[in-house]
CSV table of C-alpha atoms in Angstrom, one decimal:
chain,number,residue,atom,x,y,z
I,1,MET,CA,123.6,88.4,135.4
I,2,PRO,CA,122.3,89.5,132.0
I,3,ASP,CA,121.6,87.0,129.2
I,4,ILE,CA,124.7,85.8,127.3
I,5,ILE,CA,124.1,86.0,123.6
I,6,GLU,CA,126.2,83.5,121.5
I,7,ILE,CA,127.6,84.7,118.2
I,8,THR,CA,128.6,82.0,115.8
I,9,ASP,CA,129.1,84.0,112.6
I,10,PHE,CA,131.7,86.8,112.3
I,11,ASP,CA,129.4,88.6,109.8
I,12,ALA,CA,126.6,88.8,112.4
I,13,PRO,CA,125.3,92.4,112.7
I,14,GLU,CA,125.8,92.4,116.4
I,15,LEU,CA,129.5,92.5,115.7
I,16,ASP,CA,129.4,95.5,113.4
I,17,ILE,CA,130.2,98.0,116.1
I,18,TYR,CA,133.3,96.0,117.0
I,19,ALA,CA,134.4,94.7,113.7
I,20,ARG,CA,133.3,96.9,110.9
I,21,LEU,CA,132.5,100.5,111.9
I,22,THR,CA,135.3,102.9,111.4
I,23,GLU,CA,136.5,105.3,114.0
I,24,ASN,CA,134.8,108.1,112.1
I,25,GLN,CA,131.5,106.2,112.1
I,26,LEU,CA,131.8,105.6,115.8
I,27,LEU,CA,132.6,109.2,116.4
I,28,ASN,CA,129.5,110.3,114.5
I,29,ARG,CA,130.4,113.9,113.9
I,30,HIS,CA,127.0,114.9,112.6
I,31,GLU,CA,125.2,113.6,115.8
I,32,PRO,CA,127.9,113.6,118.5
I,33,GLU,CA,125.4,112.8,121.2
I,34,LYS,CA,125.1,109.4,119.5
I,35,GLY,CA,128.8,108.8,119.3
I,36,LEU,CA,130.4,105.6,120.6
I,37,PHE,CA,133.9,104.3,121.4
I,38,ILE,CA,135.3,100.9,122.1
I,39,ALA,CA,137.2,100.2,125.4
I,40,GLU,CA,139.4,97.1,125.4
I,41,SER,CA,140.5,94.9,128.4
I,42,PRO,CA,139.0,94.6,131.8
I,43,LYS,CA,141.2,97.3,133.4
I,44,VAL,CA,140.4,99.9,130.7
I,45,VAL,CA,136.7,99.1,130.8
I,46,GLU,CA,136.7,99.5,134.6
I,47,ARG,CA,138.5,102.9,134.3
I,48,ALA,CA,135.9,104.1,131.7
I,49,LEU,CA,133.1,103.0,134.1
I,50,ASP,CA,134.7,104.7,137.0
I,51,SER,CA,134.7,108.0,135.0
I,52,GLY,CA,130.9,107.7,134.4
I,53,CYS,CA,130.9,106.4,130.8
I,54,THR,CA,127.7,104.5,129.9
I,55,PRO,CA,128.1,100.9,128.4
I,56,VAL,CA,126.1,99.9,125.4
I,57,SER,CA,127.2,96.2,125.0
I,58,LEU,CA,130.0,93.8,125.8
I,59,LEU,CA,131.9,91.3,123.6
I,60,LEU,CA,133.8,88.6,125.6
I,61,GLU,CA,135.8,85.5,125.1
I,62,ARG,CA,133.7,82.8,126.7
I,63,LYS,CA,136.2,81.8,129.3
I,64,HIS,CA,136.2,85.4,130.8
I,65,ILE,CA,132.5,85.4,131.6
I,66,GLU,CA,133.2,83.8,135.0
I,67,GLY,CA,136.8,85.0,135.1
I,68,GLU,CA,138.4,88.4,134.4
I,69,ALA,CA,135.2,90.0,133.1
I,70,ARG,CA,132.9,88.9,135.9
I,71,ASN,CA,133.1,92.3,137.7
I,72,VAL,CA,132.8,94.2,134.4
I,73,ILE,CA,129.6,92.3,133.5
I,74,ALA,CA,128.1,93.0,137.0
I,75,ARG,CA,128.9,96.7,136.7
I,76,CYS,CA,127.4,97.1,133.2
I,77,GLY,CA,123.9,96.0,134.2
I,78,ASP,CA,121.5,94.7,131.6
I,79,VAL,CA,123.4,95.6,128.4
I,80,PRO,CA,123.7,92.8,125.8
I,81,VAL,CA,126.7,90.5,126.5
I,82,TYR,CA,127.9,88.8,123.3
I,83,THR,CA,130.3,85.9,123.3
I,84,ALA,CA,131.8,83.7,120.6
I,85,ASP,CA,134.3,80.9,120.0
I,86,PHE,CA,137.9,82.1,120.1
I,87,ASP,CA,138.3,81.4,116.4
I,88,VAL,CA,135.5,83.8,115.6
I,89,LEU,CA,136.9,86.6,117.8
I,90,THR,CA,140.4,86.3,116.5
I,91,LYS,CA,139.1,87.6,113.2
I,92,LEU,CA,138.7,91.0,115.0
I,93,THR,CA,141.7,93.2,114.2
I,94,GLY,CA,143.9,93.5,117.3
I,95,PHE,CA,141.8,91.0,119.4
I,96,ALA,CA,145.0,89.6,121.0
I,97,LEU,CA,145.5,93.0,122.6
I,98,THR,CA,142.1,93.2,124.2
I,99,ARG,CA,142.6,90.5,126.9
I,100,GLY,CA,139.3,89.0,125.6
I,101,VAL,CA,137.1,91.8,126.8
I,102,LEU,CA,135.6,94.7,124.7
I,103,CYS,CA,132.9,97.2,125.7
I,104,ALA,CA,131.1,99.6,123.4
I,105,MET,CA,130.3,102.8,125.3
I,106,ARG,CA,128.7,106.1,124.7
I,107,ARG,CA,131.0,109.1,124.2
I,108,PRO,CA,130.5,111.5,127.1
I,109,PRO,CA,129.9,115.2,126.3
I,110,LEU,CA,133.1,117.2,126.2
I,111,PRO,CA,133.6,119.7,129.0
I,112,ASP,CA,134.1,123.4,128.4
I,113,ALA,CA,137.8,124.4,128.0
I,114,ALA,CA,137.5,127.3,130.3
I,115,LYS,CA,136.1,125.1,133.1
I,116,ILE,CA,139.0,122.7,132.7
I,117,CYS,CA,141.5,125.6,132.8
I,118,ALA,CA,140.0,127.1,135.9
I,119,ALA,CA,140.7,124.0,137.9
I,120,ALA,CA,144.2,123.4,136.5
I,121,SER,CA,147.7,124.9,137.1
I,122,ARG,CA,149.5,122.6,134.7
I,123,LEU,CA,148.2,121.9,131.2
I,124,ALA,CA,149.5,119.8,128.3
I,125,VAL,CA,148.3,121.3,125.0
I,126,LEU,CA,148.6,119.1,121.8
I,127,GLU,CA,148.6,120.8,118.5
I,128,ASN,CA,148.2,118.7,115.3
I,129,VAL,CA,149.3,115.5,117.0
I,130,MET,CA,147.7,113.0,114.6
I,131,ASN,CA,149.0,109.6,115.6
I,132,PRO,CA,146.6,107.9,118.0
I,133,THR,CA,149.5,106.0,119.6
I,134,ASN,CA,151.3,109.2,120.4
I,135,VAL,CA,148.1,110.8,121.8
I,136,GLY,CA,147.6,107.7,124.0
I,137,ALA,CA,151.2,107.7,125.3
I,138,ILE,CA,151.0,111.5,126.0
I,139,PHE,CA,147.9,111.0,128.1
I,140,ARG,CA,149.5,108.2,130.1
I,141,SER,CA,152.5,110.4,130.9
I,142,ALA,CA,150.3,113.4,131.6
I,143,ALA,CA,148.2,111.5,134.1
I,144,ALA,CA,151.3,109.9,135.8
I,145,LEU,CA,153.6,112.9,135.9
I,146,GLY,CA,151.6,115.7,137.5
I,147,ILE,CA,149.6,117.3,134.6
I,148,ASP,CA,146.1,118.5,135.5
I,149,ALA,CA,144.5,118.4,132.1
I,150,VAL,CA,145.1,117.9,128.4
I,151,LEU,CA,143.7,120.3,125.7
I,152,LEU,CA,143.9,119.5,122.0
I,153,THR,CA,143.5,121.4,118.8
I,154,SER,CA,140.8,120.2,116.4
I,155,SER,CA,143.3,118.6,114.1
I,156,CYS,CA,144.6,116.2,116.7
I,157,SER,CA,143.6,112.5,116.7
I,158,ASN,CA,140.7,111.9,119.0
I,159,PRO,CA,141.7,110.5,122.4
I,160,LEU,CA,138.8,108.1,122.3
I,161,TYR,CA,140.0,106.3,119.2
I,162,ARG,CA,140.5,102.7,120.1
I,163,ARG,CA,144.3,102.7,119.7
I,164,ALA,CA,144.7,105.9,121.8
I,165,ILE,CA,142.6,104.4,124.6
I,166,ARG,CA,144.6,101.2,124.5
I,167,VAL,CA,148.0,102.9,124.6
I,168,SER,CA,146.9,105.2,127.4
I,169,MET,CA,145.9,102.2,129.5
I,170,GLY,CA,142.6,104.0,130.1
I,171,THR,CA,144.2,107.2,131.5
I,172,VAL,CA,142.1,109.1,129.0
I,173,PHE,CA,139.3,108.5,131.5
I,174,GLN,CA,141.4,109.7,134.5
I,175,ILE,CA,142.5,113.1,133.4
I,176,PRO,CA,140.2,116.0,132.2
I,177,TRP,CA,140.5,116.8,128.5
I,178,THR,CA,138.7,118.6,125.7
I,179,PHE,CA,139.3,120.2,122.3
I,180,LEU,CA,140.2,123.9,122.1
I,181,PRO,CA,138.3,126.5,120.1
I,182,GLN,CA,140.7,127.7,117.3
I,183,ASP,CA,140.2,130.2,114.6
I,184,THR,CA,142.8,128.9,112.2
I,185,ALA,CA,141.5,130.9,109.3
I,186,HIS,CA,142.0,134.3,110.9
I,187,ASP,CA,144.3,133.7,113.9
I,188,PRO,CA,146.3,130.5,113.7
I,189,ALA,CA,147.6,131.0,117.3
I,190,SER,CA,144.2,131.9,118.8
I,191,HIS,CA,144.4,129.0,121.2
I,192,ILE,CA,147.7,130.4,122.7
I,193,ARG,CA,146.1,133.8,123.2
I,194,TYR,CA,143.1,132.1,124.8
I,195,LEU,CA,145.4,130.3,127.3
I,196,LYS,CA,147.2,133.6,128.1
I,197,SER,CA,143.8,135.3,128.7
I,198,LEU,CA,143.2,132.7,131.4
I,199,GLY,CA,146.4,133.5,133.1
I,200,PHE,CA,148.7,130.7,131.8
I,201,LEU,CA,152.3,131.1,131.0
I,202,THR,CA,152.8,129.3,127.7
I,203,ALA,CA,155.9,127.3,126.8
I,204,ALA,CA,156.4,125.9,123.3
I,205,MET,CA,158.5,122.8,122.9
I,206,ALA,CA,160.5,123.6,119.8
I,207,LEU,CA,164.0,123.7,118.4
I,208,THR,CA,164.8,127.4,117.7
I,209,GLU,CA,167.7,129.7,118.2
I,210,ARG,CA,166.0,131.3,121.1
I,211,SER,CA,165.0,128.0,122.8
I,212,SER,CA,165.9,127.9,126.5
I,213,SER,CA,166.4,124.9,128.8
I,214,ILE,CA,163.3,123.2,130.0
I,215,SER,CA,164.6,123.5,133.5
I,216,ASP,CA,164.4,127.3,133.5
I,217,PRO,CA,163.2,128.3,137.0
I,218,VAL,CA,160.7,130.7,135.6
I,219,LEU,CA,158.8,127.8,134.1
I,220,THR,CA,159.2,125.4,137.0
I,221,SER,CA,157.9,128.0,139.5
I,222,ALA,CA,155.1,129.3,137.4
I,223,ASP,CA,151.7,129.3,139.1
I,224,LYS,CA,149.9,128.4,135.8
I,225,LEU,CA,151.8,126.8,133.0
I,226,ALA,CA,150.7,125.4,129.6
I,227,VAL,CA,153.2,123.1,127.8
I,228,ILE,CA,152.6,123.2,124.0
I,229,LEU,CA,153.6,120.1,122.0
I,230,GLY,CA,153.5,119.9,118.2
I,231,SER,CA,153.0,117.4,115.4
I,232,GLU,CA,155.2,114.3,114.9
I,233,GLY,CA,156.8,115.5,111.7
I,234,ASP,CA,156.8,119.3,111.5
I,235,GLY,CA,156.6,120.2,115.2
I,236,LEU,CA,154.9,123.5,116.1
I,237,PRO,CA,154.1,126.1,113.4
I,238,ALA,CA,156.0,129.4,113.6
I,239,GLU,CA,152.8,131.3,114.5
I,240,THR,CA,152.3,129.2,117.6
I,241,ILE,CA,156.0,129.5,118.7
I,242,ALA,CA,155.9,133.3,118.2
I,243,ALA,CA,152.8,133.6,120.3
I,244,CYS,CA,154.1,131.7,123.2
I,245,ASP,CA,155.9,133.3,126.2
I,246,TYR,CA,158.8,130.9,126.1
I,247,THR,CA,160.3,128.4,123.7
I,248,VAL,CA,162.0,125.5,125.4
I,249,ARG,CA,164.0,122.4,124.5
I,250,ILE,CA,165.3,119.3,126.3
I,251,PRO,CA,169.1,119.3,126.6
I,252,MET,CA,170.5,116.2,124.8
I,253,SER,CA,173.8,114.5,124.1
I,254,HIS,CA,175.5,112.5,121.3
I,255,GLY,CA,174.3,114.9,118.7
I,256,VAL,CA,170.6,113.9,119.0
I,257,ASP,CA,168.4,117.0,118.3
I,258,SER,CA,165.0,115.8,119.3
I,259,LEU,CA,162.8,113.0,120.7
I,260,ASN,CA,159.5,111.5,119.5
I,261,VAL,CA,156.7,113.8,120.8
I,262,ALA,CA,155.4,111.2,123.2
I,263,ALA,CA,158.9,110.6,124.7
I,264,ALA,CA,159.5,114.4,124.9
I,265,SER,CA,156.2,114.9,126.7
I,266,ALA,CA,157.2,112.5,129.5
I,267,VAL,CA,160.4,114.4,130.1
I,268,ALA,CA,158.6,117.7,130.0
I,269,PHE,CA,155.9,116.6,132.3
I,270,TRP,CA,158.4,115.3,134.8
I,271,GLU,CA,160.3,118.5,134.8
I,272,LEU,CA,157.4,120.9,134.7
I,273,GLY,CA,154.5,119.0,136.3
I,274,HIS,CA,153.6,118.7,139.9
I,275,MET,CA,155.6,115.5,140.5
I,276,LYS,CA,159.0,117.2,140.4
I,277,GLN,CA,157.8,120.0,142.8
I,278,ARG,CA,156.6,117.7,145.5
């Protein structure tokens, strides 16, 4: 077992990565190969390790060293393991949600979008989804309900933000994903044309006069289908909707016109993903 390093002061520099660096600082856009993320809870850390992510350090509540975190510590090798009194750790924002275990890890390089698409028949495509909670929830539904991969436009919240990882329950490490190239200046719908060039039928989730039911057999039987989901407030832009092959909506009752994007994604993935077809 590696040495356990006791932290007695919340302002100790060893806690900077967990307590004081912002998500943008962890992301390190200027040197992405040095980017980091924080995984919280034993189960999520295990899933990150299973996917090949490299640990940098651990921060644990003392009682978990021989308890819930024992296996995590063994798998992380010789990285520094920090621990502190509960009163020190509770100063960390959201510590109660971590189950007493945090792990700083290196961000893996993002895979090529074309490589992901080549191995997929069902894609979830997120456009301008900026709330990390929604991103995490969409990933969890995608992984559970038969979606092969998730693609995101550059304006989306990063799936390795701490809240997104937490809400996804670590499924961001279980389903392939990457960011899409998008020429927003000259062709706002370039990502849709890119997907079409790879043989995907594209279906925009949007409320328009020409929206058809999500249960349309053309969609459910498509060999390669990309489901496009838009931002929390404005939904998909008109350029994206116009570029897609289909515009679809979820039939609703009681005068309700739409669902939160994360809830809508779960319905769409159940209807259009592999699970319903099995």
